[in-house]
Short mmCIF file of C-alpha atoms in Angstrom, two decimals:
data_model
loop_
_atom_site.label_atom_id
_atom_site.label_comp_id
_atom_site.label_asym_id
_atom_site.label_seq_id
_atom_site.Cartn_x
_atom_site.Cartn_y
_atom_site.Cartn_z
CA UNK A 5 61.29 155.37 83.70
CA UNK A 6 62.14 155.50 79.17
CA UNK A 7 65.73 155.73 79.32
CA UNK A 8 65.75 152.27 81.92
CA UNK A 9 63.26 149.96 79.57
CA UNK A 10 65.34 151.43 76.85
CA UNK A 11 68.51 149.98 78.05
CA UNK A 12 69.44 147.23 76.83
CA UNK A 13 69.54 143.99 79.01
CA UNK A 14 72.29 141.34 79.36
CA UNK A 15 73.22 138.47 76.46
CA UNK A 16 71.96 135.28 78.14
CA UNK A 17 73.79 133.36 75.45
CA UNK A 18 77.24 135.73 74.83
CA UNK A 19 80.41 134.77 73.95
CA UNK A 20 83.78 136.46 73.91
CA UNK A 21 86.31 135.93 72.18
CA UNK A 22 90.03 137.13 73.79
CA UNK A 23 93.31 138.70 72.19
CA UNK A 24 95.24 134.96 72.48
CA UNK A 25 92.03 133.73 69.84
CA UNK A 26 90.07 132.24 73.31
CA UNK A 27 86.17 131.91 74.16
CA UNK A 28 84.47 133.22 76.96
CA UNK A 29 81.02 132.02 77.43
CA UNK A 30 78.20 133.66 79.19
CA UNK A 31 77.19 132.92 82.67
CA UNK A 32 73.46 132.38 81.57
CA UNK A 33 75.49 129.80 79.10
CA UNK A 34 77.52 127.81 80.68
CA UNK A 35 74.71 127.19 83.05
CA UNK A 36 72.53 125.63 80.04
CA UNK A 37 75.25 123.35 79.08
CA UNK A 38 75.69 122.29 82.63
CA UNK A 39 71.95 121.41 82.83
CA UNK A 40 71.75 119.54 79.45
CA UNK A 41 74.78 117.95 80.31
CA UNK A 42 72.96 116.57 83.29
CA UNK A 43 69.70 115.57 82.03
CA UNK A 44 72.34 112.96 79.98
CA UNK A 45 74.52 112.21 82.78
CA UNK A 46 72.29 109.05 83.10
CA UNK A 47 72.96 107.96 80.39
CA UNK A 48 76.51 108.87 79.64
CA UNK A 49 77.09 106.84 82.72
CA UNK A 50 75.73 103.35 81.95
CA UNK A 51 77.13 103.59 78.30
CA UNK A 52 80.57 105.17 79.50
CA UNK A 53 81.59 103.64 81.92
CA UNK A 54 81.61 100.27 83.92
CA UNK A 55 78.51 100.53 84.96
CA UNK A 56 76.83 98.62 82.26
CA UNK A 57 79.19 95.08 83.14
CA UNK A 58 78.86 95.38 86.87
CA UNK A 59 74.83 95.21 87.16
CA UNK A 60 74.47 92.94 84.87
CA UNK A 61 76.49 90.63 86.82
CA UNK A 62 75.08 91.23 89.56
CA UNK A 63 71.81 90.33 88.34
CA UNK A 64 72.58 87.82 86.82
CA UNK A 65 73.94 86.60 90.71
CA UNK A 66 70.72 86.92 91.46
CA UNK A 67 69.27 85.05 89.46
CA UNK A 68 71.43 81.61 89.59
CA UNK A 69 71.35 82.01 93.61
CA UNK A 70 67.50 82.03 92.54
CA UNK A 71 66.58 84.67 94.86
CA UNK A 72 64.29 87.36 92.52
CA UNK A 73 64.40 89.16 94.52
CA UNK A 74 66.75 90.14 97.84
CA UNK A 75 69.13 91.52 96.89
CA UNK A 76 65.94 94.27 95.89
CA UNK A 77 66.46 96.10 92.47
CA UNK A 78 67.67 99.21 94.60
CA UNK A 79 70.06 97.55 97.13
CA UNK A 80 71.95 95.96 93.42
CA UNK A 81 71.68 99.91 91.74
CA UNK A 82 73.34 101.27 94.42
CA UNK A 83 75.69 98.23 94.90
CA UNK A 84 76.94 98.87 90.85
CA UNK A 85 77.14 102.35 91.56
CA UNK A 86 79.38 102.52 94.56
CA UNK A 87 81.19 99.46 92.36
CA UNK A 88 81.49 102.10 89.02
CA UNK A 89 82.80 105.61 91.25
CA UNK A 90 85.51 102.74 92.18
CA UNK A 91 86.82 101.89 89.06
CA UNK A 92 85.96 104.71 87.04
CA UNK A 93 88.74 106.81 89.94
CA UNK A 94 92.06 106.70 88.36
CA UNK A 95 89.43 108.80 85.61
CA UNK A 96 87.99 110.82 87.32
CA UNK A 97 91.06 111.88 88.55
CA UNK A 98 92.82 112.73 85.31
CA UNK A 99 89.94 113.89 84.10
CA UNK A 100 90.15 116.70 88.02
CA UNK A 101 93.79 117.25 86.94
CA UNK A 102 93.72 117.78 83.21
CA UNK A 103 90.90 118.84 82.54
CA UNK A 104 88.58 120.86 85.00
CA UNK A 105 91.40 121.59 87.60
CA UNK A 106 92.99 123.95 84.87
CA UNK A 107 89.42 125.15 83.99
CA UNK A 108 88.11 126.37 87.38
CA UNK A 109 91.83 128.05 87.69
CA UNK A 110 90.90 130.20 83.99
CA UNK A 111 94.58 128.62 82.55
CA UNK A 112 92.40 126.46 79.63
CA UNK A 113 89.15 127.70 77.48
CA UNK A 114 85.56 125.79 77.90
CA UNK A 115 86.24 124.36 74.62
CA UNK A 116 89.26 122.79 75.27
CA UNK A 117 88.40 121.19 78.71
CA UNK A 118 86.61 119.33 77.10
CA UNK A 119 88.58 117.50 74.73
CA UNK A 120 91.36 116.94 77.38
CA UNK A 121 88.36 115.43 79.39
CA UNK A 122 88.00 113.42 76.18
CA UNK A 123 90.75 111.95 76.77
CA UNK A 124 90.64 109.82 79.70
CA UNK A 125 87.41 108.04 79.22
CA UNK A 126 88.45 107.35 76.06
CA UNK A 127 91.59 105.90 76.78
CA UNK A 128 89.77 103.68 79.79
CA UNK A 129 86.64 103.01 76.72
CA UNK A 130 89.24 101.58 73.86
CA UNK A 131 90.74 99.42 76.25
CA UNK A 132 87.64 97.94 76.99
CA UNK A 133 86.41 97.14 73.44
CA UNK A 134 87.13 94.17 71.46
CA UNK A 135 88.77 94.50 68.07
CA UNK A 136 86.48 93.14 65.98
CA UNK A 137 83.35 95.20 68.49
CA UNK A 138 85.44 98.10 66.85
CA UNK A 139 85.56 96.19 63.13
CA UNK A 140 81.20 95.83 63.06
CA UNK A 141 80.17 98.79 64.23
CA UNK A 142 83.25 101.11 61.76
CA UNK A 143 82.34 98.92 58.99
CA UNK A 144 78.53 99.74 60.31
CA UNK A 145 79.04 103.74 60.10
CA UNK A 146 80.31 103.56 57.07
CA UNK A 147 84.12 105.56 58.82
CA UNK A 148 87.13 105.00 56.11
CA UNK A 149 90.43 103.45 57.61
CA UNK A 150 91.19 103.69 61.17
CA UNK A 151 94.78 103.77 61.81
CA UNK A 152 95.43 103.96 65.48
CA UNK A 153 93.19 104.64 68.37
CA UNK A 154 92.34 108.52 68.72
CA UNK A 155 91.00 107.89 65.41
CA UNK A 156 88.05 106.32 66.51
CA UNK A 157 85.03 108.72 66.49
CA UNK A 158 82.48 108.55 69.33
CA UNK A 159 80.23 107.00 66.83
CA UNK A 160 81.84 104.18 66.77
CA UNK A 161 83.52 103.57 70.38
CA UNK A 162 80.82 103.87 72.80
CA UNK A 163 78.08 101.18 70.19
CA UNK A 164 80.97 98.63 70.54
CA UNK A 165 82.48 99.30 74.26
CA UNK A 166 79.07 98.72 75.25
CA UNK A 167 78.61 95.65 73.52
CA UNK A 168 82.00 94.96 74.58
CA UNK A 169 80.76 95.06 78.33
CA UNK A 170 77.64 92.99 77.52
CA UNK A 171 79.75 90.38 76.80
CA UNK A 172 82.18 90.04 79.22
CA UNK A 173 78.45 90.19 81.70
CA UNK A 174 77.24 87.37 79.90
CA UNK A 175 80.77 84.76 80.39
CA UNK A 176 82.27 86.26 83.60
CA UNK A 177 78.34 85.61 85.25
CA UNK A 178 78.27 82.15 82.94
CA UNK A 179 81.34 81.22 84.84
CA UNK A 180 79.65 82.22 88.16
CA UNK A 181 76.60 80.49 87.39
CA UNK A 182 77.70 76.66 86.84
CA UNK A 183 78.50 76.33 90.38
CA UNK A 184 75.01 76.80 91.43
CA UNK A 185 73.92 74.44 88.16
CA UNK A 186 75.47 71.61 89.46
CA UNK A 187 74.27 71.67 92.40
CA UNK A 188 70.10 71.91 91.08
CA UNK A 189 71.54 69.14 88.72
CA UNK A 190 72.42 67.01 91.43
CA UNK A 191 69.34 67.93 93.60
CA UNK A 192 66.94 67.42 91.44
CA UNK A 193 68.35 64.03 90.33
CA UNK A 194 68.84 62.91 94.64
CA UNK A 195 64.96 64.31 94.15
CA UNK A 196 63.77 61.72 90.84
CA UNK A 197 66.31 59.17 92.37
CA UNK A 198 63.57 59.31 95.55
CA UNK A 199 60.54 59.26 94.00
CA UNK A 200 59.76 63.01 95.10
CA UNK A 201 58.45 64.55 92.38
CA UNK A 202 55.86 66.22 93.66
CA UNK A 203 58.97 68.89 95.67
CA UNK A 204 60.64 71.10 93.89
CA UNK A 205 64.31 71.04 93.52
CA UNK A 206 64.52 74.30 93.75
CA UNK A 207 63.05 74.90 97.86
CA UNK A 208 66.05 71.53 98.64
CA UNK A 209 68.93 73.49 97.02
CA UNK A 210 68.31 77.12 97.51
CA UNK A 211 69.57 76.31 100.83
CA UNK A 212 72.30 74.88 99.81
CA UNK A 213 73.68 77.14 97.70
CA UNK A 214 73.49 80.24 100.43
CA UNK A 215 75.57 77.97 102.08
CA UNK A 216 78.19 77.40 99.33
CA UNK A 217 78.08 81.53 98.97
CA UNK A 218 78.82 82.27 102.11
CA UNK A 219 81.49 79.72 102.67
CA UNK A 220 84.06 80.78 99.83
CA UNK A 221 82.84 83.58 101.03
CA UNK A 222 80.68 84.98 97.91
CA UNK A 223 80.47 89.24 98.07
CA UNK A 224 84.17 89.69 98.82
CA UNK A 225 84.96 87.38 95.57
CA UNK A 226 82.67 88.96 92.70
CA UNK A 227 82.79 92.14 93.98
CA UNK A 228 86.81 91.32 93.94
CA UNK A 229 86.54 89.42 90.37
CA UNK A 230 84.07 92.51 89.06
CA UNK A 231 87.39 94.69 89.72
CA UNK A 232 90.40 92.70 88.87
CA UNK A 233 87.84 92.72 84.96
CA UNK A 234 89.04 95.87 84.28
CA UNK A 235 91.86 96.67 86.14
CA UNK A 236 93.67 93.29 86.91
CA UNK A 237 94.85 91.93 89.76
#
């Protein structure tokens, strides 16, 4: 009993260095890191993928149509999530081929796998980020002169990427809002000319906006525009 109690317990946090210099982390430490990653996954989904642009455009579309609760928030978030998976599939495939598969096959260590996984995500974010936004946050962060895209630190790239995504989303939303705004103006002018001041123009313009949206196959047009805005037609 005493001998068993004196035996050292299995270390929960252990890092073993192999002969070639690579470090292997214990299973407990890997599980701890996995739980940490899962806790910040929602923030990473919003900050580092196409989710922000898609969900903002869909929200503006709902506002332009005049349907305040239809589609519901759950439907919009679900649609935005699956569109994000569709848009990010090339990036996910590169992360799997360059980082995840070699790590699971014990060809690379955990640190090198993280570095390999960072590269495809960084390329995607840089391709969607405006240079003016990068220059702004580099100046705010006091970063030195950045000569290449690989030298852009993540603390500069992430806020610049989100700012660029919001700008692009509002630009797309503005273009979508214009035809519905024209319908509202026409209906309001007709009602005023007829002296029907007590009737809300939104009640009359709503079915016309729905009719226009259905006739132009609006959902396919919006979804196609969002997808092509990332990788081109």
